[in-house]
PDB file of C-alpha atoms and ligand atoms in Angstrom:
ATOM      1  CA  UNK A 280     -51.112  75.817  28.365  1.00 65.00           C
ATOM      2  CA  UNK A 281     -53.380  78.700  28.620  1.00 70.00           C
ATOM      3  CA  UNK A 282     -56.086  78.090  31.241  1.00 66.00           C
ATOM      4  CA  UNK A 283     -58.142  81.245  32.677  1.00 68.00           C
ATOM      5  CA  UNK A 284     -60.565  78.939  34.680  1.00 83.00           C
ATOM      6  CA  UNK A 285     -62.936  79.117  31.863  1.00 95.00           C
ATOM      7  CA  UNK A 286     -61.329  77.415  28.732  1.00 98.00           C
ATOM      8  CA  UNK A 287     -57.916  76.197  28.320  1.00 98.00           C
ATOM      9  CA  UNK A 288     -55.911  76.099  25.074  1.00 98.00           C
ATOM     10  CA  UNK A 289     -53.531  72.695  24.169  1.00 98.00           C
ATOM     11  CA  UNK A 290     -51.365  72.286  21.824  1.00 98.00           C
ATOM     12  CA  UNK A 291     -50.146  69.372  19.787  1.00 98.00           C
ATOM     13  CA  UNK A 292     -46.803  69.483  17.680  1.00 98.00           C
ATOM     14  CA  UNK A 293     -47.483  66.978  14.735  1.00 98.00           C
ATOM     15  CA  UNK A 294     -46.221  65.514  11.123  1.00 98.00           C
ATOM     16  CA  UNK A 295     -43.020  66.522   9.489  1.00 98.00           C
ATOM     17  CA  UNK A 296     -43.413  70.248   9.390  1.00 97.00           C
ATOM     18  CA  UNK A 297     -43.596  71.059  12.526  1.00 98.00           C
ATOM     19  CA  UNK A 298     -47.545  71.961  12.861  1.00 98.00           C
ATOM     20  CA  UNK A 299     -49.219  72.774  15.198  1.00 98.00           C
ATOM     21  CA  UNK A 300     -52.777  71.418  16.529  1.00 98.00           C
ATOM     22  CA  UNK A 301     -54.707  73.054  18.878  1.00 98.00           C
ATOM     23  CA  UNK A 302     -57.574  72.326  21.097  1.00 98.00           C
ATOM     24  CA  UNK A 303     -59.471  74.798  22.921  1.00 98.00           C
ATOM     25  CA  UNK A 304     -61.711  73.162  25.579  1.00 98.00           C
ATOM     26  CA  UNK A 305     -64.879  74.766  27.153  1.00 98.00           C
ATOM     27  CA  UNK A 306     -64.590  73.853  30.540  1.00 98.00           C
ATOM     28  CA  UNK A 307     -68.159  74.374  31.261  1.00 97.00           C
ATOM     29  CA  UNK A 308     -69.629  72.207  28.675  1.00 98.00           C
ATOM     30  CA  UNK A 309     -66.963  69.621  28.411  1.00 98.00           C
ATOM     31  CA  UNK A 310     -67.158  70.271  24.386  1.00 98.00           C
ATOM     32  CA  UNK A 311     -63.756  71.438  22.641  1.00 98.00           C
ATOM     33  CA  UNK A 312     -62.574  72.817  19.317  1.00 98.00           C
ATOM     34  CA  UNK A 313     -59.951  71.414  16.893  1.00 98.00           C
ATOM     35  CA  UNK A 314     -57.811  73.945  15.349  1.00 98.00           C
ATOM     36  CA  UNK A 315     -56.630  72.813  12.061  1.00 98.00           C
ATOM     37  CA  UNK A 316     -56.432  68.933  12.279  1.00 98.00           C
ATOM     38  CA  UNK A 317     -53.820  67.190  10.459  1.00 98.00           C
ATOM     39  CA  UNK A 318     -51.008  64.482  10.298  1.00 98.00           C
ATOM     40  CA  UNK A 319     -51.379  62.214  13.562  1.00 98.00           C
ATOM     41  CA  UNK A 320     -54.853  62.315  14.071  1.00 98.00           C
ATOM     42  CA  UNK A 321     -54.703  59.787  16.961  1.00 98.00           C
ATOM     43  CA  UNK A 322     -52.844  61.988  19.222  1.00 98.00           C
ATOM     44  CA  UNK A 323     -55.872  64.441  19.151  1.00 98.00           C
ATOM     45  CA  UNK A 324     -58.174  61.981  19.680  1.00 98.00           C
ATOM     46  CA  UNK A 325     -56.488  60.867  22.561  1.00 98.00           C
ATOM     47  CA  UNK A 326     -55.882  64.100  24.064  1.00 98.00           C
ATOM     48  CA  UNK A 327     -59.320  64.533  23.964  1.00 98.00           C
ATOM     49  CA  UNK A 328     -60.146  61.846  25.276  1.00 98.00           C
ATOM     50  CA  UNK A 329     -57.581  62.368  28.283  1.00 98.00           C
ATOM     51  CA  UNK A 330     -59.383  65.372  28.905  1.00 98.00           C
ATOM     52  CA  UNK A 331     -62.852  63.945  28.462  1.00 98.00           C
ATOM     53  CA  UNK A 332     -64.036  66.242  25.892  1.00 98.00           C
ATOM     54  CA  UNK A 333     -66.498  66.328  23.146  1.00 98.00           C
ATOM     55  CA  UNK A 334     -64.664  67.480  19.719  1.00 98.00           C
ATOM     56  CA  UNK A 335     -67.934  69.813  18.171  1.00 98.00           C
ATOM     57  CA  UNK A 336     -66.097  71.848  16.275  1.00 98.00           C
ATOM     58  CA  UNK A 337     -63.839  72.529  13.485  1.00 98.00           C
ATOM     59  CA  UNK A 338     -61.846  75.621  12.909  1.00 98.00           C
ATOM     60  CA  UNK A 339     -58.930  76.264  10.218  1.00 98.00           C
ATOM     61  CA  UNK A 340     -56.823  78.836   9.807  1.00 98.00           C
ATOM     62  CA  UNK A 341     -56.666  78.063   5.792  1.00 98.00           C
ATOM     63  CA  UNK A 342     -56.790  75.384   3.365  1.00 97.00           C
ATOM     64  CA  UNK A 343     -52.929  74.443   2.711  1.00 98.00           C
ATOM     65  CA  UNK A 344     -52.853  70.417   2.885  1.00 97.00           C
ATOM     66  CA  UNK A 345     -50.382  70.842   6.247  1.00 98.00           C
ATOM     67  CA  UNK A 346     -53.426  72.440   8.325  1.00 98.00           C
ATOM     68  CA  UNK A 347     -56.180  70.371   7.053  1.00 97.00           C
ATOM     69  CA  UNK A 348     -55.264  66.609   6.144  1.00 97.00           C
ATOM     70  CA  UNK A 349     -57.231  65.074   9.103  1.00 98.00           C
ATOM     71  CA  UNK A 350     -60.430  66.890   8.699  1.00 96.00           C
ATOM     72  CA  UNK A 351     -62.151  63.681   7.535  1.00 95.00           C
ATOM     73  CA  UNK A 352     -60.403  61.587  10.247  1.00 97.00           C
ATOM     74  CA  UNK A 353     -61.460  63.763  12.753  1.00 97.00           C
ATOM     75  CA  UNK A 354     -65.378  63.479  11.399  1.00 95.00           C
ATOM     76  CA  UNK A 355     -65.098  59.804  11.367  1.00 96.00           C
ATOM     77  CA  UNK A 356     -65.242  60.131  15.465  1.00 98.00           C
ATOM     78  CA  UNK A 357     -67.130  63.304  16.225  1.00 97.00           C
ATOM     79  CA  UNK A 358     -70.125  64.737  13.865  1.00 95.00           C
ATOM     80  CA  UNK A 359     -68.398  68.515  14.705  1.00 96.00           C
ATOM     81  CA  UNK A 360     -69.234  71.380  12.499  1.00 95.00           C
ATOM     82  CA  UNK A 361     -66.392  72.965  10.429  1.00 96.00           C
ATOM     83  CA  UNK A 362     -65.811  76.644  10.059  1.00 97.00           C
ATOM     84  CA  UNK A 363     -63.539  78.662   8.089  1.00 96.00           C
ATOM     85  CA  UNK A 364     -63.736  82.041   6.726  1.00 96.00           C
ATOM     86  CA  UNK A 365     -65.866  83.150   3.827  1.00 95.00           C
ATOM     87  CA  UNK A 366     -62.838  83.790   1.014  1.00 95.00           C
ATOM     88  CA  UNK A 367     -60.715  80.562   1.925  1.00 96.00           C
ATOM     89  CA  UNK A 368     -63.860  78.315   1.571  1.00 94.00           C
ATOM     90  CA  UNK A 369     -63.989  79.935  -2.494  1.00 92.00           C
ATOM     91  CA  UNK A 370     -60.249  79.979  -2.564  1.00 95.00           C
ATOM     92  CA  UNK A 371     -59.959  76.492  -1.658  1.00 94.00           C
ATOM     93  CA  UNK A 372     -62.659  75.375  -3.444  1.00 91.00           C
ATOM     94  CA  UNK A 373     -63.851  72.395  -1.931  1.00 83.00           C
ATOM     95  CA  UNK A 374     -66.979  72.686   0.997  1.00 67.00           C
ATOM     96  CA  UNK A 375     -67.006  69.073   2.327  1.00 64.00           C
ATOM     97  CA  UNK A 376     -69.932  69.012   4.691  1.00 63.00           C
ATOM     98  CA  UNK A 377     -71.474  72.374   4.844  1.00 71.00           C
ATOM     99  CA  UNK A 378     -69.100  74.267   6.736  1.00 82.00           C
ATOM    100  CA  UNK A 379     -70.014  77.326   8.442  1.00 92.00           C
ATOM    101  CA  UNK A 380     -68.132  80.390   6.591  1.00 92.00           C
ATOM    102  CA  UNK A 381     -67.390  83.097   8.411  1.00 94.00           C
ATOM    103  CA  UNK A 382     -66.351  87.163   7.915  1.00 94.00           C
ATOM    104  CA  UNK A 383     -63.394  88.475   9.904  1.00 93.00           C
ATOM    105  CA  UNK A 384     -65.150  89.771  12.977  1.00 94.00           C
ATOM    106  CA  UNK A 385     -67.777  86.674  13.407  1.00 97.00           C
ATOM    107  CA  UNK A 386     -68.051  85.364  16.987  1.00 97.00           C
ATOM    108  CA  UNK A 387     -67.603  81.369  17.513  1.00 98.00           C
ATOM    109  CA  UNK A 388     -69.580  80.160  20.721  1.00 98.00           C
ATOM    110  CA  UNK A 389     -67.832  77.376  22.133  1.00 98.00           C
ATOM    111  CA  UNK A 390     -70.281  76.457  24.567  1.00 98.00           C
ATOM    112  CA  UNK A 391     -69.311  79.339  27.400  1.00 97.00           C
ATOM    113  CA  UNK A 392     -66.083  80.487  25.531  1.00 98.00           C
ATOM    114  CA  UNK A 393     -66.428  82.851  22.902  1.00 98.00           C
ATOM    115  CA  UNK A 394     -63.683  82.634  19.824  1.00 98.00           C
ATOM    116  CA  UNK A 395     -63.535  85.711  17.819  1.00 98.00           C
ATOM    117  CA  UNK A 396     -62.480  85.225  14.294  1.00 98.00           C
ATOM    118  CA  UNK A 397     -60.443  87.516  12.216  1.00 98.00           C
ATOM    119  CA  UNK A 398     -59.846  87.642   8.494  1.00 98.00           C
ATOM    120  CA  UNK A 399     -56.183  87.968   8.061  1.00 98.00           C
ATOM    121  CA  UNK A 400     -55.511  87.507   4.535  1.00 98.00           C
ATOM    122  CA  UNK A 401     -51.431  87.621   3.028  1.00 98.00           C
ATOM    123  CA  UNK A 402     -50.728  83.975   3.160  1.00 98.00           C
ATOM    124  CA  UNK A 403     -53.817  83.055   1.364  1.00 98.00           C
ATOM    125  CA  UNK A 404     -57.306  85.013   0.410  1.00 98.00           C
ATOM    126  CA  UNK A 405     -58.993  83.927   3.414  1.00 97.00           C
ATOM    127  CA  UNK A 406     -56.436  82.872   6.267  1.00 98.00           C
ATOM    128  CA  UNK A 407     -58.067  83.172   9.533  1.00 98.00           C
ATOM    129  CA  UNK A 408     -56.637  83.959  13.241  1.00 98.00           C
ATOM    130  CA  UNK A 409     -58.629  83.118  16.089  1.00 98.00           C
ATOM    131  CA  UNK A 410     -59.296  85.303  19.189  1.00 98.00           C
ATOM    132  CA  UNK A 411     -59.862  83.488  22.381  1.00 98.00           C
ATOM    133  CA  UNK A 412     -59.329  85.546  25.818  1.00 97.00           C
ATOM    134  CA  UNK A 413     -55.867  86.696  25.580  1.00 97.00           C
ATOM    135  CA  UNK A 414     -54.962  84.016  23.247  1.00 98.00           C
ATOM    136  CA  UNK A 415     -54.724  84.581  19.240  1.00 98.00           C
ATOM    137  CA  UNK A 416     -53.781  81.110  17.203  1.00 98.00           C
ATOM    138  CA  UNK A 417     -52.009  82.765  14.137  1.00 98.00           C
ATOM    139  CA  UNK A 418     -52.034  80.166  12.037  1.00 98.00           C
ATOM    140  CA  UNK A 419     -49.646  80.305   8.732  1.00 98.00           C
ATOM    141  CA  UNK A 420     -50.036  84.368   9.206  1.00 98.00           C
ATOM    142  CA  UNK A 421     -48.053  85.120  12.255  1.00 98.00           C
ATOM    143  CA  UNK A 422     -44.753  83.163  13.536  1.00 98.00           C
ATOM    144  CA  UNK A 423     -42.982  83.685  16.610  1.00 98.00           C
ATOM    145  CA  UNK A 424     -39.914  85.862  14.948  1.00 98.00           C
ATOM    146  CA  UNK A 425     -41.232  85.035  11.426  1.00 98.00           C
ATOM    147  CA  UNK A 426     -44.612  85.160   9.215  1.00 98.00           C
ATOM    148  CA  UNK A 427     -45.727  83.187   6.476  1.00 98.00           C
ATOM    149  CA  UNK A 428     -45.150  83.080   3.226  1.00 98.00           C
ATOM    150  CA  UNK A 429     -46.310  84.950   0.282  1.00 98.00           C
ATOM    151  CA  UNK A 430     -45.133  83.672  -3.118  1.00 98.00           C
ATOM    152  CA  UNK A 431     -47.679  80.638  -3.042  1.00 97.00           C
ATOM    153  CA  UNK A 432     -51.240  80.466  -4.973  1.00 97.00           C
ATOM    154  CA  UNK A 433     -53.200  83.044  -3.221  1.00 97.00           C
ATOM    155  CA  UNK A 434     -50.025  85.128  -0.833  1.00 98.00           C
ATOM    156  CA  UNK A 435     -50.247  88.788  -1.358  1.00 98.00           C
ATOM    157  CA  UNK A 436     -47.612  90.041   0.427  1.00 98.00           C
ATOM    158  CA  UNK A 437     -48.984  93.911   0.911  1.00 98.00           C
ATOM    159  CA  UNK A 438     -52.126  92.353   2.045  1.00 98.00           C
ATOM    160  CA  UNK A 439     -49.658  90.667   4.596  1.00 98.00           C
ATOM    161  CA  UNK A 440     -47.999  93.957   5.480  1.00 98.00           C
ATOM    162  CA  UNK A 441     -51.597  95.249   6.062  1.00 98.00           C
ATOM    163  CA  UNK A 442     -52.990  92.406   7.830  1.00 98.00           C
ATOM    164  CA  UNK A 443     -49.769  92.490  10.159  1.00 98.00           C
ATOM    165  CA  UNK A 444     -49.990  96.337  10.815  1.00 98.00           C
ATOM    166  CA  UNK A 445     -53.248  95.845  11.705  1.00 98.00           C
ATOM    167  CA  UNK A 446     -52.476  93.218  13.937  1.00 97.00           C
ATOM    168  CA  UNK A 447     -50.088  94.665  15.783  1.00 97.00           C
ATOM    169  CA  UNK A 448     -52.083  97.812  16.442  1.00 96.00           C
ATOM    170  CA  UNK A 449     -55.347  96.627  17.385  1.00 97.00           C
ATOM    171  CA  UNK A 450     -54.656  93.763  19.635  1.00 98.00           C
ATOM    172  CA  UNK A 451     -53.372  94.364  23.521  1.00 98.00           C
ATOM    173  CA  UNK A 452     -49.875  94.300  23.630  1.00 98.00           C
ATOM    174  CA  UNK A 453     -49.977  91.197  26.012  1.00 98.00           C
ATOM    175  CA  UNK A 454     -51.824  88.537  23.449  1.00 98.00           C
ATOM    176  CA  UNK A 455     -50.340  85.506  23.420  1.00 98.00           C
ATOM    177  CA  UNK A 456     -49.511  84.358  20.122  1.00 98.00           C
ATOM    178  CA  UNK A 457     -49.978  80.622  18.772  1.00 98.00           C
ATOM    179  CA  UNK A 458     -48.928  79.988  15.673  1.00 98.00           C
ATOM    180  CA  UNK A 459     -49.276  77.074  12.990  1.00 98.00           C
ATOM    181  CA  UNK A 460     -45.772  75.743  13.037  1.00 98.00           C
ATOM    182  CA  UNK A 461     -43.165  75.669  15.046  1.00 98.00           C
ATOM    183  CA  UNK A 462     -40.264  77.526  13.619  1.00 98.00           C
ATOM    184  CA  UNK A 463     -38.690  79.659  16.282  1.00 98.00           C
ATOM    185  CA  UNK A 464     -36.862  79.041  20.049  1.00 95.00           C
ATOM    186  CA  UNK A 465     -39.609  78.986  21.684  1.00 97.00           C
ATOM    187  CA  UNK A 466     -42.937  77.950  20.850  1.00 98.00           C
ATOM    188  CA  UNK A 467     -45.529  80.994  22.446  1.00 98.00           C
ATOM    189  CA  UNK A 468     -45.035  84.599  22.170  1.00 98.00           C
ATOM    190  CA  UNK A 469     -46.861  87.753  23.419  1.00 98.00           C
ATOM    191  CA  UNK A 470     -47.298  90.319  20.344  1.00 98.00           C
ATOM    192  CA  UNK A 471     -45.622  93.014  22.368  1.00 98.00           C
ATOM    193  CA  UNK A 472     -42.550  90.696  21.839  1.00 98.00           C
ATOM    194  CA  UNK A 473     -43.323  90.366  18.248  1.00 98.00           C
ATOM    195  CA  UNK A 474     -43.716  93.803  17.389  1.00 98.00           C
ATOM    196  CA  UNK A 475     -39.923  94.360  19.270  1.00 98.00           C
ATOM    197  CA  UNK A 476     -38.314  91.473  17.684  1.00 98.00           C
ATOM    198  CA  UNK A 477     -39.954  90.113  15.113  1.00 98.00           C
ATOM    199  CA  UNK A 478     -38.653  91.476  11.622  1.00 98.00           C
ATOM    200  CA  UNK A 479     -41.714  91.234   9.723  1.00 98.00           C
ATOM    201  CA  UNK A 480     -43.271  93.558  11.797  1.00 98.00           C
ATOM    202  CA  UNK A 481     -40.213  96.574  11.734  1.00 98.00           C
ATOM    203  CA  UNK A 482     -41.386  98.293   8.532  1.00 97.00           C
ATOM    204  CA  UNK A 483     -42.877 101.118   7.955  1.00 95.00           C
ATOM    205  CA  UNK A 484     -43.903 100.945   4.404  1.00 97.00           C
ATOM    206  CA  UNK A 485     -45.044  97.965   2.159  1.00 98.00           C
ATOM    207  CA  UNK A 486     -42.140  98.389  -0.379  1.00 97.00           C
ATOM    208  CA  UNK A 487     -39.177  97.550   2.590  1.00 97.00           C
ATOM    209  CA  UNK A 488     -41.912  94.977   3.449  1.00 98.00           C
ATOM    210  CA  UNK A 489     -42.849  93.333   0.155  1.00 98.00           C
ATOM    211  CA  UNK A 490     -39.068  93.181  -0.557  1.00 97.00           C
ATOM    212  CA  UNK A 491     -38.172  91.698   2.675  1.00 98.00           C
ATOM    213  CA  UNK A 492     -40.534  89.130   2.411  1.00 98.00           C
ATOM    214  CA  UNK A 493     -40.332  87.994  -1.203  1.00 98.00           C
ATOM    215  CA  UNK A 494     -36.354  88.359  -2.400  1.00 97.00           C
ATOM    216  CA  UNK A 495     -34.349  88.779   1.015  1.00 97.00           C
ATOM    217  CA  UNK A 496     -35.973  86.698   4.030  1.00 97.00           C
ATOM    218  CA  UNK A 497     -35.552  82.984   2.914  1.00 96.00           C
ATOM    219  CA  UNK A 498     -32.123  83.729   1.695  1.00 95.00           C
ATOM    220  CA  UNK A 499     -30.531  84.648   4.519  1.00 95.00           C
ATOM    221  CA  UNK A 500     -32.475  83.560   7.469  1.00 95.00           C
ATOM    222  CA  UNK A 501     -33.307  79.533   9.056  1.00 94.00           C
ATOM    223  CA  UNK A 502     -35.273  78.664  11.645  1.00 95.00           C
ATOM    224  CA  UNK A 503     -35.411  77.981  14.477  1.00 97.00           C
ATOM    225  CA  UNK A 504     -36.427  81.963  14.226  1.00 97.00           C
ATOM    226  CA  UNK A 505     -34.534  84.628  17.182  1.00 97.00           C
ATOM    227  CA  UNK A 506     -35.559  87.869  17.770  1.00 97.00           C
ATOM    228  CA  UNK A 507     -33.976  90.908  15.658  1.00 96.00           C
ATOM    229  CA  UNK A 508     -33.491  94.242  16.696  1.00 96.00           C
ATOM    230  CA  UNK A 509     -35.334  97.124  14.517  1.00 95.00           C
ATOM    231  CA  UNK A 510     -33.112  98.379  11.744  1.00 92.00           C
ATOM    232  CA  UNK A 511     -31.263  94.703  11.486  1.00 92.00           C
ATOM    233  CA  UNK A 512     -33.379  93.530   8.631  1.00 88.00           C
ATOM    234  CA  UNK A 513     -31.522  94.136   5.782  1.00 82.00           C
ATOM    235  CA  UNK A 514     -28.109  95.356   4.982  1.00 78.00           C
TER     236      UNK A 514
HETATM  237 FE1  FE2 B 260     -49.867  77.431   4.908  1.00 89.19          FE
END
């Protein structure tokens, strides 16, 4: 659990595919952020109430049913505003109660904590990570050893190679990584890690990429997901 004296990150592992929820609390203002509510909606609630927090806000990562089936639950306790960014919300196609839509690059104020948002697209048009202090929660996009898929409604798996790239380049080497499921040994990573041992992450041009991703990956890999050395990819 994350905590720089300022906010603190929790997770939750939840439902039968391994999710995971997140809650980012603002220590200062007691209020606290739900990333991607689904499955046993209780166990947030608790947790939040264990930690005597205020639930205000809603982010998602995207709009696959895994990430999002206890938004209503959730708004049946707290009256907490939901974001998401700009292209999921018309992907998805559903707005439920106004939600706030953001652009990759749009700044979340958690009471004192600040969450930066990025647009990340590759798993769908308008998956989302979120930047908080060190901490990046990855959602369906980035996996500790893995990434998400691409041959769903709305994957584009050079927009994935690009949004990866990216990823790896611009963000300090130690960011932890937090991603939506938990697929690999262990269940945090820093992206310095990643970009040593994480496959998706080896290649240098979108063709080895696209091709990894779409014919090669599922075939001959399972989680839980171990690191691979560069150059151990494909035959
Ligand atoms: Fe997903």
């Amino acid at each position: 659990m994350p905590n720089t004296g300022a906010f603190s990150i929790h997770a939750l592992e939840l439902g039968p595919m391994e999710n995971f929820v997140y809650l980012i609390h603002d220590h200062a203002t007691g209020r606290a952020a739900v990333v991607d509510p689904a499955w046993e909606v209780p166990q947030v609630l608790a947790l939040a109430q264990r930690l005597d927090v205020r639930i205000t806000d809603i982010l998602l990562t995207h709009s696959h049913h895994d990430h999002i089936n206890g938004i209503e639950e959730v708004l049946g306790v707290y009256d907490a505003q939901l974001h998401l960014n700009r292209d999921e919300a018309r992907f998805w196609g559903q707005y439920l109660d106004l939600p706030t839509l953001h652009h990759g690059g749009d700044v979340i104020r958690l009471g004192e904590t600040d969450i930066r948002t990025l647009h990340t697209p590759g798993h769908t048009p308008g998956s989302a990570c979120y930047h908080v202090g060190d901490n990046l929660i990855t959602g369906d996009t980035l996996f500790v050893f893995g990434c998400g898929r691409c041959d769903l409604r709305g994957g584009d798996p050079e927009q994935m190679y690009v949004t990866l790239k990216d990823m790896a380049v611009r963000l300090p080497a130690a960011t932890v990584i937090h991603p939506g499921h938990n697929y690999a040994e262990k269940t945090t990573s820093t992206l310095e890690e990643q970009v040593e041992g994480n496959p998706f992450l080896h290649f240098d041009t979108p063709e080895q990429f696209v091709r990894y991703r779409m014919h090669y990956h599922d075939r001959h890999r399972d989680s839980p997901y171990h690191a691979i050395a560069k150059g151990e990819e494909m035959p």
